[in-house]
Coordinates of C-alpha atoms in Angstrom, one line a residue:
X13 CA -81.4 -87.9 1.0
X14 CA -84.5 -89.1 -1.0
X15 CA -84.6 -91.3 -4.1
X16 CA -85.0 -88.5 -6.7
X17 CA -82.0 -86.5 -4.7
X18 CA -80.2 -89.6 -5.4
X19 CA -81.0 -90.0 -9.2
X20 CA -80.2 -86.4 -9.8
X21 CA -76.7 -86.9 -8.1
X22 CA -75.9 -90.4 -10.3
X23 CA -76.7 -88.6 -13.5
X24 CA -74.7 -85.4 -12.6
X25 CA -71.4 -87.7 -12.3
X26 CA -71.9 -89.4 -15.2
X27 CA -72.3 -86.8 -17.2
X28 CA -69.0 -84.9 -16.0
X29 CA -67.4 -88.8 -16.1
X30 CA -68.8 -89.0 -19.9
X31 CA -67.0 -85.2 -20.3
X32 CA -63.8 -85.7 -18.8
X33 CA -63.0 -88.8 -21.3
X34 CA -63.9 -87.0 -24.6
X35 CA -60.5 -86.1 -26.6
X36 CA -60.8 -82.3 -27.5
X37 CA -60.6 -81.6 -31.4
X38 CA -57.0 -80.7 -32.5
X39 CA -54.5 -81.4 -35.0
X40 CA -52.1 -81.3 -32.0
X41 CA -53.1 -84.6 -30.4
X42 CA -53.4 -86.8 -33.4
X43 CA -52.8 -90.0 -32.7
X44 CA -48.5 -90.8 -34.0
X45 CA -48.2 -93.5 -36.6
X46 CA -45.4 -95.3 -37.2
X47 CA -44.4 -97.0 -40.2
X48 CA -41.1 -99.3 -41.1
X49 CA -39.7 -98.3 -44.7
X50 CA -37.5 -101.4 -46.1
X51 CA -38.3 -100.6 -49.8
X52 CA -37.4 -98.7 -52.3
X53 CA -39.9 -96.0 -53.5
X54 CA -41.3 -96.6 -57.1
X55 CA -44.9 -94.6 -57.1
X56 CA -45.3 -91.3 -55.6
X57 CA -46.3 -91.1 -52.0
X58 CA -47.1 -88.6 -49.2
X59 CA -45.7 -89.2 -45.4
X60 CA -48.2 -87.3 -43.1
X61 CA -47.5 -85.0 -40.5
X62 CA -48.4 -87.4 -37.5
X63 CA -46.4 -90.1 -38.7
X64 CA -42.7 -91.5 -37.3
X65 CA -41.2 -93.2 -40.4
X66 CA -38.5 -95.9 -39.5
X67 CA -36.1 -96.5 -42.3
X68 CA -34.4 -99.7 -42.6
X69 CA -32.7 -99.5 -46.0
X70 CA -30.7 -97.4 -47.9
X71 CA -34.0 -96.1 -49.9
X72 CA -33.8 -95.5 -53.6
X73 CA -36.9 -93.0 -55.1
X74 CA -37.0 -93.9 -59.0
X75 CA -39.5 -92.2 -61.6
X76 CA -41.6 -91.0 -58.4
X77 CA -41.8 -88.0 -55.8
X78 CA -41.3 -88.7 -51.9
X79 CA -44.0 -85.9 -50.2
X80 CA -43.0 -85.0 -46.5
X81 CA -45.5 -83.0 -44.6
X82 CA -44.4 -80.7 -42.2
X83 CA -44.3 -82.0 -38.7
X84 CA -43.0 -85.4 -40.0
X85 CA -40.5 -87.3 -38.0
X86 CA -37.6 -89.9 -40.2
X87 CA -35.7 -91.9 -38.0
X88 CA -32.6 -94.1 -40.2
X89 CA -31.2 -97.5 -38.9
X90 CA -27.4 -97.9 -39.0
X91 CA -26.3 -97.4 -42.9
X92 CA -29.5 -96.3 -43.9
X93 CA -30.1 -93.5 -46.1
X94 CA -32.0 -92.0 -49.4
X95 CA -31.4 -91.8 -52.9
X96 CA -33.3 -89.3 -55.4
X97 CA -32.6 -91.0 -58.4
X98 CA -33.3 -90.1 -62.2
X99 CA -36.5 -88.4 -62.5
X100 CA -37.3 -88.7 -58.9
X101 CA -37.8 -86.1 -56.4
X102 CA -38.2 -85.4 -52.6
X103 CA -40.2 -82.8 -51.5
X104 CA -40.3 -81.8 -48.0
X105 CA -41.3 -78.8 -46.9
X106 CA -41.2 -77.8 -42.6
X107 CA -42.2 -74.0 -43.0
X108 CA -45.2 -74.9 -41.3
X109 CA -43.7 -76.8 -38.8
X110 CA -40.0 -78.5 -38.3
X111 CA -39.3 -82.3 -40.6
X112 CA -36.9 -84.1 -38.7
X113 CA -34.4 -86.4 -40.5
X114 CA -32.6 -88.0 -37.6
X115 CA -31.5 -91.3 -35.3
X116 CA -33.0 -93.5 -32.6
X117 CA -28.9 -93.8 -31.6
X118 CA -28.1 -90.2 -31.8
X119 CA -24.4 -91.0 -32.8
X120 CA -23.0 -89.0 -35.7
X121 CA -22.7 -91.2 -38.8
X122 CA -25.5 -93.5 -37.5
X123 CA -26.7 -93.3 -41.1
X124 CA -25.5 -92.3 -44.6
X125 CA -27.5 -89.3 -46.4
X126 CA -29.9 -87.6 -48.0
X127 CA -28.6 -88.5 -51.6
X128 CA -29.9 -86.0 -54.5
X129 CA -28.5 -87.6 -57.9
X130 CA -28.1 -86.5 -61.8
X131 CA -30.9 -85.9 -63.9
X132 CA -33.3 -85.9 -60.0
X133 CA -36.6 -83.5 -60.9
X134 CA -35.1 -80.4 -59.7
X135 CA -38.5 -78.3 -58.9
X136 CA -39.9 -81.3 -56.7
X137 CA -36.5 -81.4 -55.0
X138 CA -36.5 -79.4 -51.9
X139 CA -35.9 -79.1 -48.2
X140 CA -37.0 -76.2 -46.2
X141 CA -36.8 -75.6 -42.8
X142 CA -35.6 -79.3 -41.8
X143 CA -33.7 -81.0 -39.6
X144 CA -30.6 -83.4 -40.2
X145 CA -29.0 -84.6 -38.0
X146 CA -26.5 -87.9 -36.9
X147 CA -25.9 -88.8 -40.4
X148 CA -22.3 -88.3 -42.9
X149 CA -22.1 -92.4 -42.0
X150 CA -21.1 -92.9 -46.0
X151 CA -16.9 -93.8 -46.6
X152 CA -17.6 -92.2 -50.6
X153 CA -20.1 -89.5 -50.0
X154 CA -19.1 -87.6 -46.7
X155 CA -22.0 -85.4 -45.5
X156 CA -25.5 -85.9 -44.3
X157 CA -26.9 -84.5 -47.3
X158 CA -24.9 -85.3 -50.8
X159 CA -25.7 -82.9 -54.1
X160 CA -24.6 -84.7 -57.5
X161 CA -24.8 -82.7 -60.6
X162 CA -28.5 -81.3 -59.5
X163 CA -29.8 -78.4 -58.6
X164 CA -32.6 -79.1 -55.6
X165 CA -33.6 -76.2 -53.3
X166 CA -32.4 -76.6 -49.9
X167 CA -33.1 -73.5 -47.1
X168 CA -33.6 -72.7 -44.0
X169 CA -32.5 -76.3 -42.7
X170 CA -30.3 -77.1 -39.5
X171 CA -27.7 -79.6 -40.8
X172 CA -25.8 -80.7 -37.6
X173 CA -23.7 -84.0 -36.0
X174 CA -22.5 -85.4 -39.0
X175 CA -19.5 -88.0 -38.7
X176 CA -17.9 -86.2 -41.8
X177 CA -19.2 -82.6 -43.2
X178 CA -22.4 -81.6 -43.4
X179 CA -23.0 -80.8 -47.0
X180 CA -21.4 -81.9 -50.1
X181 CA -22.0 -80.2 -53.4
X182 CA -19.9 -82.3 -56.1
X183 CA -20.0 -82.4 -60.4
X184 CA -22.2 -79.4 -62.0
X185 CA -24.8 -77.8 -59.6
X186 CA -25.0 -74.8 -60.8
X187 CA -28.4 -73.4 -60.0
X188 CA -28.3 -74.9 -56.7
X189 CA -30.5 -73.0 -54.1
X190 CA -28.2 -73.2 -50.7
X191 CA -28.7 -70.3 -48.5
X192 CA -30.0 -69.3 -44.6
X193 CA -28.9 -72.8 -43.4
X194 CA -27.4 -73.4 -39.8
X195 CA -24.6 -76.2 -40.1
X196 CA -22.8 -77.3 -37.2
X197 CA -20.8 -79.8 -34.7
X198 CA -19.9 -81.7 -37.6
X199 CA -16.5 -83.8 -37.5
X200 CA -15.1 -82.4 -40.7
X201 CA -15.8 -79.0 -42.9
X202 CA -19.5 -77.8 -43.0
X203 CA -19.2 -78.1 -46.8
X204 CA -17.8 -79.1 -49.7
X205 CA -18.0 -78.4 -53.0
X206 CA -16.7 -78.5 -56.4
X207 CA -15.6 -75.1 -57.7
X208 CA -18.3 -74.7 -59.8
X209 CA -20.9 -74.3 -57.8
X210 CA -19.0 -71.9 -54.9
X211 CA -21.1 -68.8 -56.6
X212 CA -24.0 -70.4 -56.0
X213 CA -23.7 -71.2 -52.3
X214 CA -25.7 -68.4 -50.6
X215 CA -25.1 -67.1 -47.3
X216 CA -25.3 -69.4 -44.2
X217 CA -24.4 -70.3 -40.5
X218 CA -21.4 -72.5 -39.6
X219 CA -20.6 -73.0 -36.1
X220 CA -18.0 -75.5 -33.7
X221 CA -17.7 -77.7 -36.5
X222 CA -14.3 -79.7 -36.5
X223 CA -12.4 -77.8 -39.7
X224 CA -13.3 -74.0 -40.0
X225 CA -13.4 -74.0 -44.3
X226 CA -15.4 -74.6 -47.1
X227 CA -13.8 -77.3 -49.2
X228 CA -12.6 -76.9 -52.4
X229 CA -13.0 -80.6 -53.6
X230 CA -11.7 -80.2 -57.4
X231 CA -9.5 -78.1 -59.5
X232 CA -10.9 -76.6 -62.2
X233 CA -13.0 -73.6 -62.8
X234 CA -13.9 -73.0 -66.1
X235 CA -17.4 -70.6 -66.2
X236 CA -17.3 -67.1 -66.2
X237 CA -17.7 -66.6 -62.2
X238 CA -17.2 -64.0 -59.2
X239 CA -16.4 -65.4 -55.7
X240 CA -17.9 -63.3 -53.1
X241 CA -16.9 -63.2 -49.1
X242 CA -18.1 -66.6 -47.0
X243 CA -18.4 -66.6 -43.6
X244 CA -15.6 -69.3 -43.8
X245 CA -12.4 -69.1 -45.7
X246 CA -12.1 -71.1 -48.7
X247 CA -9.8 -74.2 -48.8
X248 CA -8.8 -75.2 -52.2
X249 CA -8.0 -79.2 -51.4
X250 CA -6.4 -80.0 -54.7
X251 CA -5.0 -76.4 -56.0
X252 CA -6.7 -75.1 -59.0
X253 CA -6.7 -74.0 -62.8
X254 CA -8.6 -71.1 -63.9
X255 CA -9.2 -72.1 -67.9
X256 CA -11.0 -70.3 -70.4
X257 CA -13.0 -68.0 -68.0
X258 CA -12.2 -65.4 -66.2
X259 CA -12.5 -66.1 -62.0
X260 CA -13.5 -62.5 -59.8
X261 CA -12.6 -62.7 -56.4
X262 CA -13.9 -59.8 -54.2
X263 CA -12.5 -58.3 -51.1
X264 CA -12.3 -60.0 -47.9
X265 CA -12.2 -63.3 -49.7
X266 CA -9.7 -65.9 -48.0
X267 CA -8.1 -68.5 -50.2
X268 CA -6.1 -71.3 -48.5
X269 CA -3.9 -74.2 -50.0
X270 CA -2.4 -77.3 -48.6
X271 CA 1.0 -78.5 -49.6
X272 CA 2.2 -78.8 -53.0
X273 CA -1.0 -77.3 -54.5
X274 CA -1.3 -73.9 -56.1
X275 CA -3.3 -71.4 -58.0
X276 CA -2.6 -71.7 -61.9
X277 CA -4.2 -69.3 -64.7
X278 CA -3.7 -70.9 -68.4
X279 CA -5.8 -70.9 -71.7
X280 CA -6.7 -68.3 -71.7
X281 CA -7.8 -67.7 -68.4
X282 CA -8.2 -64.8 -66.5
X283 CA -7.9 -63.8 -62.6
X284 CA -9.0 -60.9 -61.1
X285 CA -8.8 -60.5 -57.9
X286 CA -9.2 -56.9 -56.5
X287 CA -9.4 -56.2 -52.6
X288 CA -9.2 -52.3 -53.0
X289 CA -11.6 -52.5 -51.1
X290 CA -10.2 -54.9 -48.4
X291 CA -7.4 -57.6 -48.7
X292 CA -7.6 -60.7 -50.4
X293 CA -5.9 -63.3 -49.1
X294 CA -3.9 -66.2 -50.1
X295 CA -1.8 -68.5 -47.9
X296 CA -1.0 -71.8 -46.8
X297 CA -3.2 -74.1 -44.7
X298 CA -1.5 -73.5 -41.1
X299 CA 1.0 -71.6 -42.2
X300 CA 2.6 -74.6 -44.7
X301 CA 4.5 -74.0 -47.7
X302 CA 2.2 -74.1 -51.0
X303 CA 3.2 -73.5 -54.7
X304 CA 2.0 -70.2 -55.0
X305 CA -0.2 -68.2 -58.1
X306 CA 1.5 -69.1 -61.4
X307 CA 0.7 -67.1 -64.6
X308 CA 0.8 -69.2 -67.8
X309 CA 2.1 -67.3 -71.3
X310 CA -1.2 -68.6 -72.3
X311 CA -3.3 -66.8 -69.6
X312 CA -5.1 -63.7 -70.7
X313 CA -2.6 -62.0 -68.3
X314 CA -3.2 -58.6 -70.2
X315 CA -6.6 -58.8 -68.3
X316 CA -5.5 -60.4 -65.0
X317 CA -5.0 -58.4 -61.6
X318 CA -4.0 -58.8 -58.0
X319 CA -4.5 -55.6 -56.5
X320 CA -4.1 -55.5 -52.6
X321 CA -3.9 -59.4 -51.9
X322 CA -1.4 -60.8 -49.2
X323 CA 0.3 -63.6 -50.7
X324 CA 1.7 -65.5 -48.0
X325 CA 3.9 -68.5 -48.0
X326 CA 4.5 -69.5 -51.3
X327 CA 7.4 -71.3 -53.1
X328 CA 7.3 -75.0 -52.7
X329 CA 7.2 -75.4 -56.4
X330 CA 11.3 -76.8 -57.0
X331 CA 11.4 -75.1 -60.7
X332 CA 9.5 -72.0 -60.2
X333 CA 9.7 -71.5 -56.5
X334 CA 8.0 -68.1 -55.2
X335 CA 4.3 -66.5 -54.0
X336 CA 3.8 -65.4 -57.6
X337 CA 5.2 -66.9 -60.9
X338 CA 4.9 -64.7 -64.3
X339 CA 5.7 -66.2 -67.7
X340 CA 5.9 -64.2 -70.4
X341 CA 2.6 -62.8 -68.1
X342 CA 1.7 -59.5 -68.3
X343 CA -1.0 -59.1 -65.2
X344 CA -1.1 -56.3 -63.3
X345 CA 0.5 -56.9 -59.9
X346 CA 0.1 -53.5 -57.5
X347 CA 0.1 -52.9 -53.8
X348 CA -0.3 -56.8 -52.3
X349 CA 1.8 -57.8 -49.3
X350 CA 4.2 -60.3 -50.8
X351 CA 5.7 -62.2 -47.9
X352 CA 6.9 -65.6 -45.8
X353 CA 8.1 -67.4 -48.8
X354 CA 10.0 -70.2 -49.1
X355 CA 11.3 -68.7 -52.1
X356 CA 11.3 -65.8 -54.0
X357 CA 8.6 -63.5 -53.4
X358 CA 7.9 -63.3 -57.2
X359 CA 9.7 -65.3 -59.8
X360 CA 9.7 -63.0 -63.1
X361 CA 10.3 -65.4 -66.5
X362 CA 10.8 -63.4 -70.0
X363 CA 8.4 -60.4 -70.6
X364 CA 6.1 -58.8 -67.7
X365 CA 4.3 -55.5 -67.5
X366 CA 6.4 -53.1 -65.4
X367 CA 3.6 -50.6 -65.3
X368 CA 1.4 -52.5 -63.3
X369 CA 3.9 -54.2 -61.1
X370 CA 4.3 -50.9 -58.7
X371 CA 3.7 -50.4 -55.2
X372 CA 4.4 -54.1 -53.5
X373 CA 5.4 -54.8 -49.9
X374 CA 7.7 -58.0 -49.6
X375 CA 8.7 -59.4 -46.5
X376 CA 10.8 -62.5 -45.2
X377 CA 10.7 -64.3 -48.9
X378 CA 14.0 -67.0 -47.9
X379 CA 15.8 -66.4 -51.3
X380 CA 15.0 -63.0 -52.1
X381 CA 11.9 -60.5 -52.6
X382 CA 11.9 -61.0 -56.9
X383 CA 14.0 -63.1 -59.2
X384 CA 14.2 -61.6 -62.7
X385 CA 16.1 -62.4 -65.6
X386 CA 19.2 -59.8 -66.5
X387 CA 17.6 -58.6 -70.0
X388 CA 14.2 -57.9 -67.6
X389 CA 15.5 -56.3 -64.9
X390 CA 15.8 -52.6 -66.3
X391 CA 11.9 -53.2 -66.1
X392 CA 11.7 -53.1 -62.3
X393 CA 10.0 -49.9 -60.6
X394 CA 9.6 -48.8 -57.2
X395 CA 8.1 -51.4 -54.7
X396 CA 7.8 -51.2 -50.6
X397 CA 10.7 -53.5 -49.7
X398 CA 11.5 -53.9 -45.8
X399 CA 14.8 -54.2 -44.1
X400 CA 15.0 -57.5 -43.6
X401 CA 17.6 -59.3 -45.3
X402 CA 16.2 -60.9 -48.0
X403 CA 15.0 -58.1 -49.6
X404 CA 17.1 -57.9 -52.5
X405 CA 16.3 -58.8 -56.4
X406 CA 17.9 -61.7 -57.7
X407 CA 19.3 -61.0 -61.3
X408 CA 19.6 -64.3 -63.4
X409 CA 22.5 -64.4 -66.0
X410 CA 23.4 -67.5 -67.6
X411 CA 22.4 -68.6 -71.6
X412 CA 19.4 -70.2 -70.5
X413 CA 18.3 -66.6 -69.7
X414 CA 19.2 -64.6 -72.7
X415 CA 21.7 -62.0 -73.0
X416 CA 20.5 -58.2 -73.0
X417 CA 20.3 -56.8 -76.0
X418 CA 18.6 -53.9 -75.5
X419 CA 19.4 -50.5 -73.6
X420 CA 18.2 -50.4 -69.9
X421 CA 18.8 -49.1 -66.3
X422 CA 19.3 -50.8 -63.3
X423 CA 17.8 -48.5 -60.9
X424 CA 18.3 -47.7 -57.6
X425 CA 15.4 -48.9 -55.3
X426 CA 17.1 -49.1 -52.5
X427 CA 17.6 -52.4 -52.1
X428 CA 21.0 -54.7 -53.6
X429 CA 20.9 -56.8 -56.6
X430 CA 22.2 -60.0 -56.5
X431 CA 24.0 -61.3 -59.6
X432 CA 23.3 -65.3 -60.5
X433 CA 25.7 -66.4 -62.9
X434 CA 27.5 -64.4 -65.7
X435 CA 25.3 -61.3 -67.6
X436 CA 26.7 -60.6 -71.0
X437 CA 25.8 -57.0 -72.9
X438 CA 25.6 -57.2 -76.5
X439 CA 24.7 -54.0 -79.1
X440 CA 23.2 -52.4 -76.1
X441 CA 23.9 -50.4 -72.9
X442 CA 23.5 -51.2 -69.2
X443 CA 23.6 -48.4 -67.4
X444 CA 23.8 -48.3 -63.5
X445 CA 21.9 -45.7 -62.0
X446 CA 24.3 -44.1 -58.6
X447 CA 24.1 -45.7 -55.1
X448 CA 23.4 -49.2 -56.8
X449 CA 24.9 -51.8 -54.6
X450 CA 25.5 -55.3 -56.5
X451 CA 26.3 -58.4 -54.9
X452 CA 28.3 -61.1 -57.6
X453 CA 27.6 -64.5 -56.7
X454 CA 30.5 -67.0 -57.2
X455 CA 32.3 -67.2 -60.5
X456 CA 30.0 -65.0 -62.1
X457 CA 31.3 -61.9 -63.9
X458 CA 29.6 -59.1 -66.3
X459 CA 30.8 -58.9 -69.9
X460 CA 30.2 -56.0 -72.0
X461 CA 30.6 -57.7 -75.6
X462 CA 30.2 -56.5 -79.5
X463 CA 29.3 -52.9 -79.8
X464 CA 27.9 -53.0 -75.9
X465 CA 28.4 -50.6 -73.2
X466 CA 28.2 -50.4 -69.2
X467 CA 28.0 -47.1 -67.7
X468 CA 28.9 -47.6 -64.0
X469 CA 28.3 -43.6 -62.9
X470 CA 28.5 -43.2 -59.0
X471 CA 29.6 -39.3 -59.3
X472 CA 26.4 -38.7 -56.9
X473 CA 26.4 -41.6 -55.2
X474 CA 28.8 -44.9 -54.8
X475 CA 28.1 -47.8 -57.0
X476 CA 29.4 -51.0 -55.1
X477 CA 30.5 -54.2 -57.0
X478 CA 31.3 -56.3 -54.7
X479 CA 31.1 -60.3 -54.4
X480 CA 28.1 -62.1 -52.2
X481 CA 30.5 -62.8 -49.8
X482 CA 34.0 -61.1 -48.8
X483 CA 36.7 -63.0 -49.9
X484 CA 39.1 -62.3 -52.7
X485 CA 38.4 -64.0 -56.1
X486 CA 34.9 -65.2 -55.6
X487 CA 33.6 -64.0 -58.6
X488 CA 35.2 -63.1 -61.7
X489 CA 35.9 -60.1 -63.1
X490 CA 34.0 -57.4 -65.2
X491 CA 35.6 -57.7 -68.7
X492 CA 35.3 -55.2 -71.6
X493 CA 35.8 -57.0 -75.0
X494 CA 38.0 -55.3 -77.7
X495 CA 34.6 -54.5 -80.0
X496 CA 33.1 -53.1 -76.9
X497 CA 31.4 -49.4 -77.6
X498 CA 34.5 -47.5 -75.6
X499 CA 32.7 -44.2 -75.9
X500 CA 29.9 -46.3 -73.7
X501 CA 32.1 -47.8 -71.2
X502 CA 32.3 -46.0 -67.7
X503 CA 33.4 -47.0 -64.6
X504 CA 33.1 -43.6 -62.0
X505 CA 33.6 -43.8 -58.4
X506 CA 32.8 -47.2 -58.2
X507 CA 33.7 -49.6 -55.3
X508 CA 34.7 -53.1 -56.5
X509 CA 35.7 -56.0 -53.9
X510 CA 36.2 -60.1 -54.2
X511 CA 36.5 -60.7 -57.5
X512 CA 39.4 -61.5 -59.7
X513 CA 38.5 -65.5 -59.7
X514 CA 39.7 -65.8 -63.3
X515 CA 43.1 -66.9 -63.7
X516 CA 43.1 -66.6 -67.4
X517 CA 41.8 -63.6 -66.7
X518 CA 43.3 -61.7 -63.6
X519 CA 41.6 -58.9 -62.2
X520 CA 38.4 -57.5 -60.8
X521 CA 38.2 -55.1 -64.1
X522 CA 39.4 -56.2 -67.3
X523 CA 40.2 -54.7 -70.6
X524 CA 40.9 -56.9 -74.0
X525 CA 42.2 -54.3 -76.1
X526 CA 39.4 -51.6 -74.7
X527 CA 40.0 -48.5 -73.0
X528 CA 36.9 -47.8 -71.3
X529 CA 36.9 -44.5 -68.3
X530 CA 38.0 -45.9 -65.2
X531 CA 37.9 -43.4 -62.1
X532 CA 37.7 -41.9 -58.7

């Protein structure tokens, strides 16, 4: 090879040496910065997209706005966090490419949260298309990313590994923007969230975290709202009160209650819940025993509904113990599956609406499928009972319950009454429709008092009168005073068993100077 071969040949190399080491142009293989945050944020500033940011603090941002370009990587140290504070913001948006909020460790509850507080600049508070991950470390505020009365824009995110749940939405955010977000393999619910602000939770993705609800973390609803279908059921952690508003709740719409809580409408508050549709329902958190839905006399019950809801195992509460509670309430109860209470299926105090009580299936309520005082009962129309035994109604006598005064029917609907205490007629008229079976509990009795009557007419089919359970003389008697209406008093082809408890006065039928019709 000659010299000038030779000089040709050295050049070539170095030129493809000199090639070979240039870095092409691209945004790609910028060169990763990282930076260690230990201090609060008190001027605005921008992390870039090529940067790692390490933060060693729980960070507060106060009077300025924390910029995250997309691409941006936040790693937290143990108990680390931030805090958008008053007049603060964080903006980060990943629609461009994916911000990462996450932990050397990769241990859920490595670190606290993503903190947005009160009075935090709610258009430069936003995360889209983000991930979070490995934090809900925080004993008071237990989710990765924490919403305090504020209303920042969070969508598109994947919120995921959180020691506690993912989300918590707590005080007034109404406004919040909280939809298309993927939350999952957290320890506790994905979310929580004051009442308030259910309406304005969008939809999203839950999936294999540890407690399949949305938390309820409050009781009180008081805005003029409607509760649509989550992918989750709701879980109302501390009962609630619907007050001065009126609460919709559409079909499909699962409601769920832990122990000793319960739904109550008062103040004029209205509930309407309507799952013509499909069912709404309401129950007890695996299957436990809850209060149940209590109607206030100072609901706006003339307004209220629960139209094909299952009410399920109700009547914990010791005073008022059933599914559904009316005082003095005049909503509109129709074709709901009553059922698995621990008490009544509905408990009935003073006044209802029986129009719009109709068309109710009760099942397996331990004490009976309704409890209704004796001057209310004539009110009762035809329900869906089953044939299990606790389907019967539960007539309360007594003088904490009033005594009827005014002309009404006991009608046959095909289920027994049961009698609780004594019932006293006065300047009216029971009448007992035919193939009414009554069941007398002990040492109660019916008395037919000053210008009353009790028409007992079984001509087309047998009215029974008999005691709860078959022994002579365990309830008293049914006594016709001498200033009973005679002309109103009828007794016809009537069976009557186990009464005559009364030694002072002896018999199952008794007449003080009163000669009502007594036969067949």
């Amino acid at each position: 090879m000659n010299t000038t071969t030779k000089i040709i040949c050295i050049l070539c190399c170095t030129i493809l040496l000199t090639c070979d080491e240039k870095t092409p142009i691209s945004t790609q293989n910028l060169q990763i910065v990282t930076y260690s945050n230990e201090k609060d944020i008190e001027a605005s500033q921008t992390w870039k997209s090529n940067e790692i940011h390490i933060v060693k603090q729980l960070i507060s941002i106060n009077d300025a706005v924390l910029t995250i370009e997309p691409g941006a990587v936040i790693k937290f140290e143990k108990d680390c966090g931030i805090r958008v504070n008053h007049n603060s913001g964080l903006f980060a948006d990943g629609s461009n490419n994916v911000i990462q909020f996450t932990s050397d460790n990769q241990n859920k509850g490595d670190w606290k949260y993503i903190y947005f507080g009160e009075n935090a600049l709610a258009d430069s508070c936003k995360l889209i298309n983000c991930t979070i991950e490995f934090g809900g470390g925080d004993s008071n505020y237990p989710g990765a990313l924490v919403c305090e009365n504020t209303q920042p824009e969070i969508r598109a995110c994947s919120i995921s590994q959180s020691l506690q749940s993912g989300v918590v939405i707590k005080g007034n955010c109404r406004g919040i923007e909280f939809f298309n977000n993927s939350i999952s393999s957290c320890g506790a619910t994905p979310i929580q969230t004051s009442a308030i602000n259910l309406p304005y939770i969008g939809l999203n993705r839950y999936n294999n975290n540890q407690k399949n609800f949305i938390d309820i973390i409050d009781d009180l609803t008081n805005y003029n709202d409607t509760w649509y279908k989550q992918p989750l059921p709701l879980r109302l952690t501390k009962g609630l009160f619907i007050k001065n508003s009126t609460l919709k709740i559409f079909s499909e719409v699962e409601l769920y209650f832990p122990r000793d809580q319960g739904l109550c409408i008062s103040d004029e508050g209205c509930l309407k819940a309507d799952g013509s549709l499909a069912s709404i329902k309401f129950a007890g958190i695996d299957s436990s025993y809850w209060n149940g839905i209590v109607f206030e006399s100072s609901a706006n019950s003339t307004e209220s509904s629960l139209i094909n809801c299952i009410i399920s195992d109700g009547g914990n509460d010791e005073t008022f113990p059933a599914c559904i509670v009316l005082k003095n309430a005049a909503a509109e109860i129709s074709n709901c599956l009553i059922e698995n209470s621990s008490g009544y299926g509905v408990y009935i105090e003073g006044a209802f609406a029986p129009a719009s009580f109709v068309n109710n299936q009760f099942s397996n309520n331990a004490l009976g499928a309704i409890s209704v005082s004796a001057n209310a009962a004539s009110g009762l129309n035809s329900q869906n009972f089953g044939v299990d035994e606790t389907n019967f109604i539960s007539v309360r006598g007594g003088l904490n319950e009033g005594d009827i005064v005014v002309d009404g029917v006991w009608k046959n609907l095909n289920v027994p009454y049961k009698v609780e205490n004594s019932i006293q007629i006065i300047s009216s008229v029971l009448t007992i429709d035919p193939g009414v079976q009554i069941f007398m509990s002990e040492s109660s009795g019916i008395k037919i008092l000053y210008q009353a009557g009790l028409i007992a007419d079984g001509s087309s089919g047998k009215i029974t009168i008999e005691g709860a359970l078959s022994y002579a003389g365990f309830w008293n008697n049914i006594y016709f005073a001498q200033d009973a209406k005679t002309e109103n008093c009828r007794l016809i082809n009537c069976q009557i068993k186990y009464g005559g408890g009364n030694m002072n006065q002896p018999g199952m039928v008794y007449c003080d100077f009163c000669s009502p019709v007594i036969r067949n």
